[in-house]
Short mmCIF file of C-alpha atoms and ligand atoms in Angstrom, two decimals:
data_model
loop_
_atom_site.label_atom_id
_atom_site.label_comp_id
_atom_site.label_asym_id
_atom_site.label_seq_id
_atom_site.Cartn_x
_atom_site.Cartn_y
_atom_site.Cartn_z
CA MET A 1 0.00 0.00 0.00
CA VAL A 2 2.77 2.44 0.99
CA ALA A 3 4.73 1.54 -2.14
CA TYR A 4 1.60 2.06 -4.23
CA ILE A 5 0.98 5.52 -2.76
CA CYS A 6 4.66 6.45 -3.25
CA ARG A 7 4.38 5.42 -6.89
CA LEU A 8 1.26 7.55 -7.35
CA ILE A 9 3.06 10.55 -5.85
CA ILE A 10 6.16 10.02 -7.98
CA ASN A 11 4.04 9.66 -11.13
CA ALA A 12 2.08 12.80 -10.26
CA MET A 13 5.39 14.66 -9.87
CA ARG A 14 6.33 13.47 -13.35
CA THR A 15 3.49 15.26 -15.10
CA ASP A 16 4.70 15.76 -18.64
CA LEU A 17 4.74 19.51 -19.23
CA TYR A 18 6.32 19.32 -22.68
CA GLN A 19 5.21 21.77 -25.29
CA GLY A 20 6.52 21.82 -28.85
CA HIS A 21 8.93 24.47 -30.08
CA ASP A 22 8.48 25.82 -33.57
CA TYR A 23 10.78 28.81 -34.00
CA TYR A 24 10.42 29.06 -37.78
CA MET A 25 6.67 28.39 -37.92
CA MET A 26 7.10 24.95 -39.47
CA ASP A 27 3.51 24.18 -38.49
CA GLU A 28 2.41 26.28 -41.45
CA LEU A 29 4.03 23.67 -43.70
CA LEU A 30 2.10 20.79 -42.15
CA THR A 31 -1.24 19.53 -43.45
CA ASP A 32 -4.23 19.09 -41.16
CA GLU A 33 -3.56 15.35 -41.31
CA HIS A 34 0.02 15.83 -40.12
CA LYS A 35 -1.20 17.90 -37.18
CA LEU A 36 -3.84 15.34 -36.27
CA VAL A 37 -1.24 12.56 -36.35
CA ARG A 38 1.11 14.61 -34.18
CA ASP A 39 -1.52 15.62 -31.65
CA ALA A 40 -2.79 12.06 -31.26
CA ALA A 41 0.72 10.69 -30.78
CA ARG A 42 1.67 13.43 -28.33
CA ALA A 43 -1.48 13.02 -26.24
CA TRP A 44 -1.04 9.24 -26.09
CA VAL A 45 2.62 9.52 -25.11
CA LYS A 46 1.87 12.05 -22.38
CA LYS A 47 -0.92 9.97 -20.92
CA GLU A 48 0.42 6.44 -21.27
CA VAL A 49 4.19 6.56 -21.51
CA SER A 50 5.61 9.62 -19.74
CA PRO A 51 4.41 8.45 -16.30
CA ILE A 52 6.15 5.07 -16.62
CA ILE A 53 9.17 5.63 -18.83
CA GLU A 54 11.73 6.25 -16.08
CA GLU A 55 10.66 3.07 -14.32
CA ALA A 56 10.88 1.08 -17.56
CA ALA A 57 14.38 2.44 -18.18
CA GLU A 58 15.41 1.63 -14.62
CA LYS A 59 14.06 -1.92 -14.96
CA CYS A 60 15.72 -2.21 -18.39
CA GLN A 61 12.55 -3.59 -19.93
CA PHE A 62 10.31 -2.52 -22.77
CA PRO A 63 6.76 -2.02 -21.39
CA LYS A 64 4.91 -4.46 -23.63
CA HIS A 65 1.50 -3.35 -22.48
CA LEU A 66 2.10 -0.27 -24.69
CA LEU A 67 1.97 -2.27 -27.94
CA PRO A 68 -1.78 -1.89 -28.63
CA GLY A 69 -1.51 1.83 -27.90
CA LEU A 70 1.40 2.21 -30.29
CA ALA A 71 -0.69 0.46 -32.93
CA SER A 72 -3.65 2.73 -32.18
CA ILE A 73 -1.66 5.89 -32.98
CA GLY A 74 -0.50 4.33 -36.25
CA ALA A 75 3.10 3.83 -35.14
CA PHE A 76 3.36 0.41 -36.80
CA GLY A 77 3.65 0.86 -40.56
CA PRO A 78 2.27 4.39 -40.90
CA TYR A 79 3.08 4.50 -44.63
CA ILE A 80 2.06 0.91 -45.38
CA PRO A 81 -1.16 0.89 -47.45
CA GLU A 82 -4.41 0.37 -45.56
CA GLU A 83 -5.20 -2.83 -47.48
CA TYR A 84 -2.34 -4.44 -45.52
CA GLY A 85 -3.38 -2.97 -42.19
CA GLY A 86 -1.11 0.09 -42.35
CA ALA A 87 -2.27 3.66 -41.86
CA GLY A 88 -1.69 4.71 -45.49
CA LEU A 89 -0.02 7.97 -44.40
CA ASP A 90 2.86 9.80 -46.03
CA HIS A 91 6.51 9.74 -44.98
CA ILE A 92 6.30 13.07 -43.17
CA SER A 93 3.58 11.58 -40.95
CA TYR A 94 5.90 8.65 -40.26
CA GLY A 95 8.61 11.13 -39.27
CA ILE A 96 6.23 13.07 -37.04
CA ILE A 97 5.18 9.92 -35.17
CA MET A 98 8.82 8.90 -34.66
CA GLN A 99 9.55 12.39 -33.36
CA GLU A 100 6.74 12.31 -30.83
CA LEU A 101 7.85 8.88 -29.60
CA GLU A 102 11.52 9.80 -29.31
CA ARG A 103 10.56 13.03 -27.59
CA CYS A 104 9.67 10.66 -24.76
CA ASP A 105 12.32 7.97 -25.24
CA SER A 106 14.57 6.72 -28.06
CA GLY A 107 13.82 3.13 -27.06
CA LEU A 108 10.12 3.66 -27.57
CA ARG A 109 10.84 5.04 -31.04
CA SER A 110 13.21 2.15 -31.72
CA THR A 111 10.51 -0.42 -31.04
CA ALA A 112 8.22 1.31 -33.51
CA SER A 113 10.79 2.11 -36.18
CA VAL A 114 12.11 -1.45 -36.27
CA GLN A 115 8.57 -2.77 -36.65
CA SER A 116 7.72 -0.26 -39.40
CA SER A 117 10.91 0.23 -41.40
CA LEU A 118 12.83 -2.94 -40.80
CA VAL A 119 10.11 -5.59 -40.61
CA MET A 120 6.95 -4.32 -42.33
CA TYR A 121 8.83 -2.39 -45.03
CA PRO A 122 10.89 -5.34 -46.35
CA ILE A 123 7.86 -7.64 -46.26
CA PHE A 124 5.79 -5.02 -48.09
CA LYS A 125 8.52 -4.11 -50.57
CA TYR A 126 10.15 -7.49 -51.23
CA GLY A 127 7.58 -10.01 -49.99
CA SER A 128 5.12 -12.04 -52.05
CA GLU A 129 1.41 -11.19 -51.87
CA GLU A 130 0.91 -14.22 -49.60
CA GLN A 131 3.65 -13.01 -47.26
CA ARG A 132 2.16 -9.51 -47.15
CA MET A 133 -1.29 -10.82 -46.30
CA LYS A 134 0.07 -13.25 -43.72
CA TYR A 135 2.29 -10.87 -41.79
CA LEU A 136 1.47 -7.20 -42.37
CA PRO A 137 -1.98 -6.92 -40.75
CA LYS A 138 -0.79 -8.71 -37.60
CA LEU A 139 2.32 -6.54 -37.44
CA ALA A 140 0.29 -3.35 -37.96
CA SER A 141 -2.02 -4.21 -35.08
CA GLY A 142 0.87 -5.10 -32.78
CA GLU A 143 -0.49 -8.63 -32.38
CA TRP A 144 2.86 -9.78 -33.75
CA MET A 145 6.11 -7.95 -33.23
CA GLY A 146 9.11 -8.29 -35.47
CA CYS A 147 12.85 -7.74 -35.46
CA PHE A 148 15.55 -7.25 -38.09
CA GLY A 149 18.70 -9.32 -38.10
CA LEU A 150 21.56 -7.79 -40.05
CA THR A 151 24.41 -7.15 -37.57
CA GLU A 152 26.59 -10.07 -36.52
CA PRO A 153 29.19 -10.38 -33.77
CA ASP A 154 32.00 -9.88 -36.30
CA HIS A 155 30.16 -7.75 -38.88
CA GLY A 156 28.59 -4.47 -37.76
CA SER A 157 29.55 -1.55 -39.99
CA ASN A 158 30.45 -4.06 -42.70
CA PRO A 159 27.28 -6.16 -43.04
CA GLY A 160 28.37 -7.40 -46.47
CA GLY A 161 30.88 -9.65 -44.67
CA MET A 162 28.12 -11.59 -42.87
CA VAL A 163 28.59 -15.31 -42.36
CA THR A 164 25.03 -16.34 -41.47
CA ASN A 165 24.02 -18.67 -44.30
CA PHE A 166 21.35 -20.97 -45.63
CA LYS A 167 21.48 -24.09 -47.75
CA ASP A 168 18.85 -25.34 -50.16
CA MET A 169 17.73 -28.75 -48.83
CA GLY A 170 15.13 -29.35 -51.54
CA ASP A 171 11.89 -28.83 -49.64
CA HIS A 172 13.27 -26.25 -47.14
CA TYR A 173 16.27 -24.06 -46.35
CA LEU A 174 18.68 -24.84 -43.52
CA LEU A 175 19.74 -21.65 -41.70
CA ASN A 176 22.87 -21.33 -39.53
CA GLY A 177 24.62 -18.41 -37.88
CA ALA A 178 24.06 -15.67 -35.32
CA LYS A 179 22.96 -12.05 -35.20
CA MET A 180 23.74 -9.63 -32.40
CA TRP A 181 22.36 -6.34 -31.05
CA ILE A 182 18.88 -7.01 -32.36
CA SER A 183 16.15 -4.64 -31.15
CA ASN A 184 12.86 -6.33 -30.17
CA ALA A 185 14.46 -9.79 -30.55
CA PRO A 186 13.59 -11.12 -27.09
CA PHE A 187 9.84 -10.84 -27.65
CA ALA A 188 9.45 -10.77 -31.44
CA GLN A 189 7.26 -13.41 -33.11
CA VAL A 190 9.00 -12.93 -36.46
CA ALA A 191 12.51 -11.99 -37.52
CA VAL A 192 13.50 -10.66 -40.93
CA VAL A 193 16.93 -12.22 -41.22
CA TRP A 194 19.59 -11.47 -43.82
CA ALA A 195 21.74 -14.44 -44.77
CA LYS A 196 23.90 -15.68 -47.63
CA ASN A 197 22.95 -18.54 -49.93
CA GLU A 198 25.45 -21.09 -51.20
CA GLU A 199 26.59 -18.65 -53.90
CA GLY A 200 27.24 -15.96 -51.27
CA ARG A 201 24.25 -13.84 -52.36
CA ILE A 202 22.36 -12.07 -49.54
CA HIS A 203 18.61 -12.82 -49.17
CA GLY A 204 15.95 -11.96 -46.61
CA LEU A 205 14.15 -14.79 -44.79
CA VAL A 206 11.23 -14.55 -42.39
CA VAL A 207 12.03 -16.72 -39.38
CA GLU A 208 9.25 -17.39 -36.89
CA ARG A 209 9.49 -17.96 -33.15
CA GLY A 210 8.98 -21.64 -32.44
CA MET A 211 11.03 -22.88 -35.38
CA GLU A 212 13.34 -25.57 -34.03
CA GLY A 213 16.91 -24.34 -33.45
CA PHE A 214 15.93 -20.67 -33.33
CA SER A 215 16.54 -18.80 -30.06
CA THR A 216 16.65 -15.14 -29.03
CA PRO A 217 18.68 -14.62 -25.84
CA THR A 218 18.36 -11.19 -24.24
CA MET A 219 21.47 -8.98 -24.13
CA HIS A 220 22.06 -7.53 -20.67
CA GLY A 221 24.21 -4.78 -19.24
CA LYS A 222 23.12 -1.85 -21.44
CA TRP A 223 23.44 1.65 -19.99
CA SER A 224 21.65 2.99 -23.06
CA LEU A 225 18.26 2.37 -24.67
CA ARG A 226 17.25 0.55 -21.52
CA ALA A 227 13.52 0.80 -22.24
CA SER A 228 14.02 -1.18 -25.46
CA ASP A 229 14.69 -4.93 -25.46
CA THR A 230 17.82 -6.04 -27.31
CA GLY A 231 18.88 -9.60 -28.02
CA GLU A 232 20.74 -12.07 -30.16
CA LEU A 233 19.32 -14.32 -32.85
CA ILE A 234 20.82 -17.80 -32.88
CA PHE A 235 20.18 -20.15 -35.79
CA ASP A 236 21.23 -23.73 -35.21
CA ASN A 237 20.15 -25.76 -38.22
CA VAL A 238 16.82 -23.96 -38.43
CA LYS A 239 14.52 -25.44 -41.07
CA VAL A 240 12.97 -22.44 -42.82
CA PRO A 241 10.08 -23.16 -45.23
CA LYS A 242 10.89 -22.09 -48.78
CA GLU A 243 7.89 -19.81 -48.87
CA ASN A 244 9.55 -17.68 -46.16
CA LEU A 245 12.24 -16.33 -48.48
CA LEU A 246 11.54 -12.73 -49.58
CA PRO A 247 11.48 -13.10 -53.36
CA GLY A 248 11.53 -9.44 -54.42
CA ARG A 249 15.19 -8.48 -54.10
CA SER A 250 18.56 -9.98 -53.21
CA GLY A 251 21.99 -8.47 -52.52
CA LEU A 252 23.18 -6.07 -49.82
CA GLY A 253 21.09 -3.29 -51.36
CA ALA A 254 17.93 -5.01 -50.04
CA PRO A 255 18.67 -4.60 -46.31
CA LEU A 256 20.36 -1.26 -46.92
CA SER A 257 17.21 0.10 -48.55
CA CYS A 258 15.31 -0.79 -45.35
CA LEU A 259 17.92 1.14 -43.41
CA ASP A 260 17.11 4.18 -45.55
CA SER A 261 13.58 4.13 -44.18
CA ALA A 262 14.71 3.58 -40.58
CA ARG A 263 17.43 6.24 -40.80
CA PHE A 264 14.84 8.68 -42.14
CA GLY A 265 12.68 7.99 -39.06
CA ILE A 266 15.68 8.44 -36.77
CA ALA A 267 16.49 11.80 -38.36
CA TRP A 268 13.01 12.95 -37.33
CA GLY A 269 13.09 11.13 -34.01
CA ALA A 270 16.34 12.63 -32.78
CA ILE A 271 14.81 16.09 -33.06
CA GLY A 272 12.17 14.90 -30.59
CA ALA A 273 14.82 13.98 -28.01
CA ALA A 274 16.53 17.34 -28.58
CA LEU A 275 13.24 19.20 -28.18
CA ASP A 276 12.51 17.48 -24.88
CA CYS A 277 15.97 18.39 -23.56
CA TYR A 278 15.63 21.99 -24.73
CA ASP A 279 12.11 22.26 -23.28
CA THR A 280 13.29 20.92 -19.92
CA ALA A 281 16.32 23.21 -19.75
CA LEU A 282 14.35 26.28 -20.84
CA ARG A 283 11.70 25.74 -18.17
CA TYR A 284 14.32 25.06 -15.50
CA SER A 285 16.28 28.18 -16.48
CA LYS A 286 13.24 30.32 -15.71
CA GLU A 287 12.55 28.65 -12.36
CA ARG A 288 15.96 28.05 -10.82
CA ILE A 289 17.21 31.06 -8.88
CA GLN A 290 20.91 31.59 -8.19
CA PHE A 291 22.64 34.84 -7.22
CA GLY A 292 19.20 36.36 -6.82
CA LYS A 293 17.89 35.80 -10.34
CA PRO A 294 16.76 33.00 -12.66
CA ILE A 295 19.77 31.24 -14.19
CA GLY A 296 18.16 31.94 -17.60
CA ALA A 297 19.05 35.60 -17.06
CA PHE A 298 22.78 34.81 -17.20
CA GLN A 299 24.39 35.25 -20.60
CA LEU A 300 26.19 31.89 -20.53
CA GLN A 301 22.90 30.05 -19.99
CA GLN A 302 21.23 32.10 -22.72
CA LYS A 303 24.05 31.17 -25.10
CA LYS A 304 23.35 27.48 -24.48
CA LEU A 305 19.60 27.90 -25.04
CA ALA A 306 20.04 30.12 -28.11
CA GLU A 307 22.41 27.63 -29.69
CA MET A 308 20.07 24.74 -28.88
CA ILE A 309 17.04 26.28 -30.56
CA THR A 310 19.18 27.35 -33.53
CA GLU A 311 20.44 23.80 -34.07
CA ILE A 312 16.97 22.32 -33.55
CA THR A 313 15.50 24.74 -36.09
CA LYS A 314 18.18 23.92 -38.67
CA ALA A 315 17.49 20.21 -38.17
CA GLN A 316 13.72 20.76 -38.49
CA LEU A 317 14.21 22.54 -41.82
CA LEU A 318 16.62 19.90 -43.14
CA THR A 319 14.30 17.10 -42.14
CA PHE A 320 11.11 18.62 -43.46
CA ARG A 321 12.72 19.06 -46.88
CA LEU A 322 13.96 15.47 -46.69
CA GLY A 323 10.38 14.42 -45.96
CA GLN A 324 9.13 16.22 -49.05
CA LEU A 325 11.82 14.53 -51.15
CA ARG A 326 10.97 11.12 -49.68
CA ASN A 327 7.28 11.66 -50.38
CA GLU A 328 8.20 12.41 -53.99
CA GLY A 329 10.45 9.33 -54.16
CA LYS A 330 13.49 11.53 -54.71
CA ALA A 331 15.40 11.34 -51.40
CA THR A 332 18.79 9.70 -51.94
CA SER A 333 20.43 7.35 -49.44
CA ALA A 334 23.23 9.90 -49.00
CA GLN A 335 20.75 12.68 -48.19
CA ILE A 336 19.17 10.44 -45.56
CA SER A 337 22.61 9.66 -44.12
CA MET A 338 23.39 13.36 -43.81
CA ALA A 339 20.16 14.04 -41.89
CA LYS A 340 20.58 11.02 -39.58
CA ARG A 341 24.15 12.00 -38.76
CA ASN A 342 23.48 15.69 -38.31
CA ASN A 343 20.35 15.34 -36.21
CA VAL A 344 21.60 12.66 -33.84
CA ASP A 345 24.82 14.59 -33.27
CA MET A 346 22.77 17.74 -32.69
CA ALA A 347 20.54 15.92 -30.20
CA ILE A 348 23.35 14.32 -28.21
CA ASN A 349 25.12 17.66 -27.87
CA ILE A 350 21.91 19.33 -26.70
CA ALA A 351 21.26 16.53 -24.20
CA ARG A 352 24.72 17.05 -22.69
CA GLU A 353 24.38 20.85 -22.54
CA ALA A 354 20.85 20.66 -21.10
CA ARG A 355 22.03 18.27 -18.42
CA GLN A 356 24.69 20.75 -17.38
CA MET A 357 22.11 23.51 -17.19
CA LEU A 358 20.23 21.58 -14.53
CA GLY A 359 23.32 21.22 -12.36
CA GLY A 360 23.04 18.29 -9.93
CA MET A 361 19.35 17.82 -10.69
CA GLY A 362 20.34 17.04 -14.26
CA ILE A 363 21.78 13.66 -13.28
CA THR A 364 18.63 12.48 -11.50
CA ASN A 365 15.66 10.57 -12.87
CA GLU A 366 13.35 13.45 -12.01
CA TYR A 367 14.33 14.88 -15.36
CA PRO A 368 14.77 13.02 -18.66
CA LEU A 369 18.17 14.43 -19.57
CA MET A 370 20.53 11.63 -18.54
CA ARG A 371 18.17 9.08 -20.06
CA HIS A 372 18.07 10.94 -23.38
CA SER A 373 21.82 11.43 -23.27
CA MET A 374 22.51 7.74 -22.64
CA ASN A 375 19.92 6.66 -25.21
CA LEU A 376 21.46 8.83 -27.89
CA GLU A 377 24.77 6.97 -27.47
CA SER A 378 23.00 4.01 -29.10
CA VAL A 379 21.25 6.13 -31.68
CA ILE A 380 24.56 7.66 -32.80
CA THR A 381 25.91 4.10 -33.20
CA TYR A 382 23.10 2.05 -34.70
CA GLU A 383 21.72 2.32 -38.21
CA GLY A 384 25.27 3.25 -39.26
CA THR A 385 27.69 5.00 -36.92
CA HIS A 386 28.39 8.73 -37.00
CA ASP A 387 31.64 8.09 -38.88
CA ILE A 388 30.10 5.66 -41.37
CA HIS A 389 27.54 8.32 -42.35
CA LEU A 390 30.30 10.88 -42.72
CA LEU A 391 32.06 8.51 -45.12
CA ILE A 392 28.81 7.98 -47.06
CA THR A 393 28.57 11.76 -47.54
CA GLY A 394 32.28 11.87 -48.40
CA MET A 395 31.78 9.15 -51.01
CA ASP A 396 28.76 10.94 -52.45
CA VAL A 397 30.49 14.27 -52.93
CA THR A 398 33.90 12.98 -54.08
CA GLY A 399 32.94 9.83 -55.93
CA PHE A 400 35.69 7.93 -54.04
CA ASP A 401 34.56 4.91 -51.97
CA ALA A 402 36.50 4.91 -48.67
CA PHE A 403 35.10 1.47 -47.77
CA LYS A 404 36.90 -0.36 -50.60
P1 TGC B 1 28.32 -1.14 -51.17
O1 TGC B 1 29.21 -1.93 -52.07
O2 TGC B 1 28.52 0.35 -51.11
O3 TGC B 1 26.80 -1.39 -51.49
C1 TGC B 1 26.30 -2.69 -51.74
C2 TGC B 1 25.03 -2.55 -52.57
O4 TGC B 1 24.05 -1.83 -51.82
C3 TGC B 1 23.68 -0.62 -52.50
N1 TGC B 1 23.47 0.39 -51.47
C4 TGC B 1 22.27 0.77 -51.06
N2 TGC B 1 21.04 0.44 -51.49
C5 TGC B 1 20.00 0.99 -50.88
N3 TGC B 1 20.13 1.86 -49.85
C6 TGC B 1 21.36 2.21 -49.38
N4 TGC B 1 21.46 3.05 -48.35
C7 TGC B 1 22.50 1.66 -50.00
N5 TGC B 1 23.84 1.78 -49.81
C8 TGC B 1 24.42 0.99 -50.71
C9 TGC B 1 24.85 -0.32 -53.42
O5 TGC B 1 24.45 0.47 -54.51
C10 TGC B 1 25.26 -1.72 -53.84
O6 TGC B 1 24.32 -2.18 -54.79
P2 TGC B 1 24.77 -3.17 -55.96
O7 TGC B 1 23.53 -3.35 -56.76
O8 TGC B 1 25.88 -2.44 -56.70
O9 TGC B 1 25.25 -4.41 -55.30
O10 TGC B 1 28.43 -1.78 -49.71
P3 TGC B 1 29.64 -1.83 -48.71
O11 TGC B 1 29.83 -3.27 -48.35
O12 TGC B 1 30.84 -1.09 -49.24
O13 TGC B 1 29.04 -1.07 -47.43
C11 TGC B 1 28.64 0.24 -47.52
C12 TGC B 1 28.19 0.79 -46.15
C13 TGC B 1 29.35 0.79 -45.18
C14 TGC B 1 27.76 2.22 -46.38
C15 TGC B 1 27.02 0.00 -45.58
O14 TGC B 1 27.27 -1.32 -45.52
C16 TGC B 1 26.51 0.53 -44.28
O15 TGC B 1 25.59 1.33 -44.29
N6 TGC B 1 27.04 0.09 -43.06
C17 TGC B 1 26.42 0.43 -41.79
C18 TGC B 1 25.65 -0.78 -41.28
C19 TGC B 1 24.35 -0.41 -40.61
O16 TGC B 1 23.85 0.69 -40.74
N7 TGC B 1 23.77 -1.37 -39.93
C20 TGC B 1 22.50 -1.16 -39.31
C21 TGC B 1 21.96 -2.44 -38.77
S1 TGC B 1 20.25 -2.35 -38.37
C22 TGC B 1 20.21 -1.38 -37.02
O17 TGC B 1 21.15 -0.84 -36.55
C23 TGC B 1 18.89 -1.24 -36.41
S2 TGC B 1 18.85 -0.26 -35.02
C24 TGC B 1 17.20 -0.08 -35.02
C25 TGC B 1 16.62 0.59 -33.90
O18 TGC B 1 16.57 0.03 -32.78
O19 TGC B 1 16.03 1.70 -34.14
P1 FAD B 2 31.99 -1.64 -35.58
O1 FAD B 2 31.50 -1.81 -36.98
O2 FAD B 2 32.88 -2.67 -35.00
O3 FAD B 2 32.63 -0.21 -35.45
C1 FAD B 2 33.51 0.14 -34.38
C2 FAD B 2 34.07 1.55 -34.70
O4 FAD B 2 34.83 1.49 -35.92
C3 FAD B 2 32.97 2.59 -34.92
O5 FAD B 2 33.34 3.80 -34.36
C4 FAD B 2 32.92 2.72 -36.45
O6 FAD B 2 32.48 4.01 -36.87
C5 FAD B 2 34.37 2.48 -36.81
N1 FAD B 2 34.53 2.02 -38.19
C6 FAD B 2 34.09 0.86 -38.73
N2 FAD B 2 34.41 0.80 -40.03
C7 FAD B 2 35.05 1.95 -40.32
C8 FAD B 2 35.61 2.51 -41.52
N3 FAD B 2 35.54 1.87 -42.70
N4 FAD B 2 36.20 3.72 -41.44
C9 FAD B 2 36.24 4.41 -40.27
N5 FAD B 2 35.74 3.94 -39.12
C10 FAD B 2 35.15 2.72 -39.15
N6 FAD B 2 21.60 -4.22 -35.73
C11 FAD B 2 20.64 -4.92 -36.39
O7 FAD B 2 20.91 -5.58 -37.39
N7 FAD B 2 19.34 -4.90 -35.95
C12 FAD B 2 18.95 -4.20 -34.87
O8 FAD B 2 17.76 -4.19 -34.53
C13 FAD B 2 19.94 -3.47 -34.13
N8 FAD B 2 19.60 -2.82 -33.00
C14 FAD B 2 20.59 -2.26 -32.23
C15 FAD B 2 20.28 -1.75 -30.97
C16 FAD B 2 21.27 -1.21 -30.17
C17 FAD B 2 20.94 -0.71 -28.80
C18 FAD B 2 22.61 -1.14 -30.65
C19 FAD B 2 23.71 -0.53 -29.82
C20 FAD B 2 22.92 -1.64 -31.90
C21 FAD B 2 21.93 -2.23 -32.69
N9 FAD B 2 22.24 -2.82 -33.92
C22 FAD B 2 21.29 -3.51 -34.62
C23 FAD B 2 23.63 -2.91 -34.36
C24 FAD B 2 24.20 -1.61 -34.93
O9 FAD B 2 23.70 -1.37 -36.20
C25 FAD B 2 25.73 -1.73 -34.92
O10 FAD B 2 26.14 -1.64 -33.57
C26 FAD B 2 26.39 -0.67 -35.76
O11 FAD B 2 26.10 -0.85 -37.13
C27 FAD B 2 27.91 -0.63 -35.56
O12 FAD B 2 28.45 -1.92 -35.64
P2 FAD B 2 29.44 -2.44 -34.48
O13 FAD B 2 28.80 -2.18 -33.18
O14 FAD B 2 29.83 -3.82 -34.82
O15 FAD B 2 30.70 -1.48 -34.58
#
C-alpha cells in the first residue's frame, strides 16, 4: 500500500509539461492530417508513456502493455497501405510519429521504427502477396512484433561480410549463424533475417518464433536504450520453409534500402529527443534562482539555449525538406545519411548541454536528460555509426569509396 501511494506521488510529480517548439513556424508547412497525427501521438505519449518511462528504463525492460496503444496511434507501418493494415499515411507523418515517440524515449521510437521500417517495409517491398497478407496486418495491429537481423558479432559496420548462411535442402532451407544487437528480438514473433545462400548472395528470410533451433537470448548490461529490449538471434540448423524467403530483391542493397527508411525515421526522431531536452532546460532556467535571479538571465545560460534552438530549427528545416523529397520518391540514401548523422549529433550535444544547465538535478531521474543522453549513445551508433555516415557523404560528394 505504501509503495503504491509512493508510486502515485512520484508519477504525479512526473506530469509531462512538454510543449513543442516551432521557431520558424514549421507548423504552417504541415497539413491538417500531419497535425492530427502529431496531436494524437503526443497526447497518447503524455498519458500512457511519460508516467512510466523512467521506471521502464530503470528496470531495463520494454513495457509491452504499450503495444496496442502504439498500434492505435498508427506507429506500426504508418506509410504501409491500408489494405495491408497500415495507416496509409505519407513519410512526413511517419517522421512526425517517430519524433513524438523519441521526444519521450529513443527506445520507444526504436521499437516502432524497427517494426515499421525494418520488418513491415521489407515484407511489403520485397515479400510475395501471400507473405504480405500473412504478416502485415498482424504486425500493424501489434499482435505480432518483429525484429531485423543484419548485424553479426564480427560484422557491424560491414554487413556485407556476414557469415550467417542458408542451404537449399530441396523442400526447405537450412539456416545457420548468429545475429547480435537485435532490437525487439527477445519478444518478437517474427525476424526478418539477412543471410547468404550457397553462392554468397544475400537474401531476406522470415524466421518465426517456435522454429526448431531458433533462439533469441536477451542482451544484458546496457546503460543505453534501456527501455528497449535487445537480443541475439541464434540459428542452429533452423529449417525455414521455402515460402519464407523474400522473393523481391537480393543483394546487400535489399537490407540497406530498409535502413534508408529507418534512418529517415531516426532523423526525425532525434529532433524529438533534442526538443525534450531543450524544453526541460528552458523551463528550468526560468525557475531556478541563483545569485538572486533566474539562471536563464545569465548570458552563458542564454548562449546554451540560443544555440540549442538554432540547431533544432536547422534540423527541423533539413528534415522537413527530406520528408518532401521522400514523399516524392526523390530522397537519396546519402541525403538520408546526412540528416541522420546531423540530427543525432545535434541531439546528443543538446542533451549534454541541457544536463549541465540543470546542475546536480540534471543527473537524477526526475528529469529526462541523462536518459536521453545515454539513449542517444545508441542512436549515434546504430543504423550506421556517426563516422560511417560521414564517409557515405564523403563518397557521395567525391565519388571515391572509402570502404573499398
Ligand atoms: P556497397 O558496395 O557500397 O553497397 C552494396 C550494394 O548496396 C547498395 N546500397 C544501397 N542500397 C539501398 N540503400 C542504401 N542506403 C545503399 N547503400 C548501398 C549499393 O548500390 C550496392 O548495390 P549493388 O547493386 O551495386 O550491389 O556496400 P559496402 O559493403 O561497401 O558497405 C557500404 C556501407 C558501409 C555504407 C554499408 O554497408 C553501411 O551502411 N554500413 C552500416 C551498417 C548499418 O547501418 N547497420 C545497421 C543495422 S540495423 C540497425 O542498426 C537497427 S537499429 C534499429 C533501432 O533500434 O532503431
Ligand atoms: P563496428 O562496426 O565494429 O565499429 C567500431 C568503430 O569502428 C565505430 O566507431 C565505427 O564508426 C568504426 N569504423 C568501422 N568501419 C570503419 C571505416 N571503414 N572507417 C572508419 N571507421 C570505421 N543491428 C541490427 O541488425 N538490428 C537491430 O535491430 C539493431 N539494434 C541495435 C540496438 C542497439 C541498442 C545497438 C547498440 C545496436 C543495434 N544494432 C542492430 C547494431 C548496430 O547497427 C551496430 O552496432 C552498428 O552498425 C555498428 O556496428 P558495431 O557495433 O559492430 O561497430
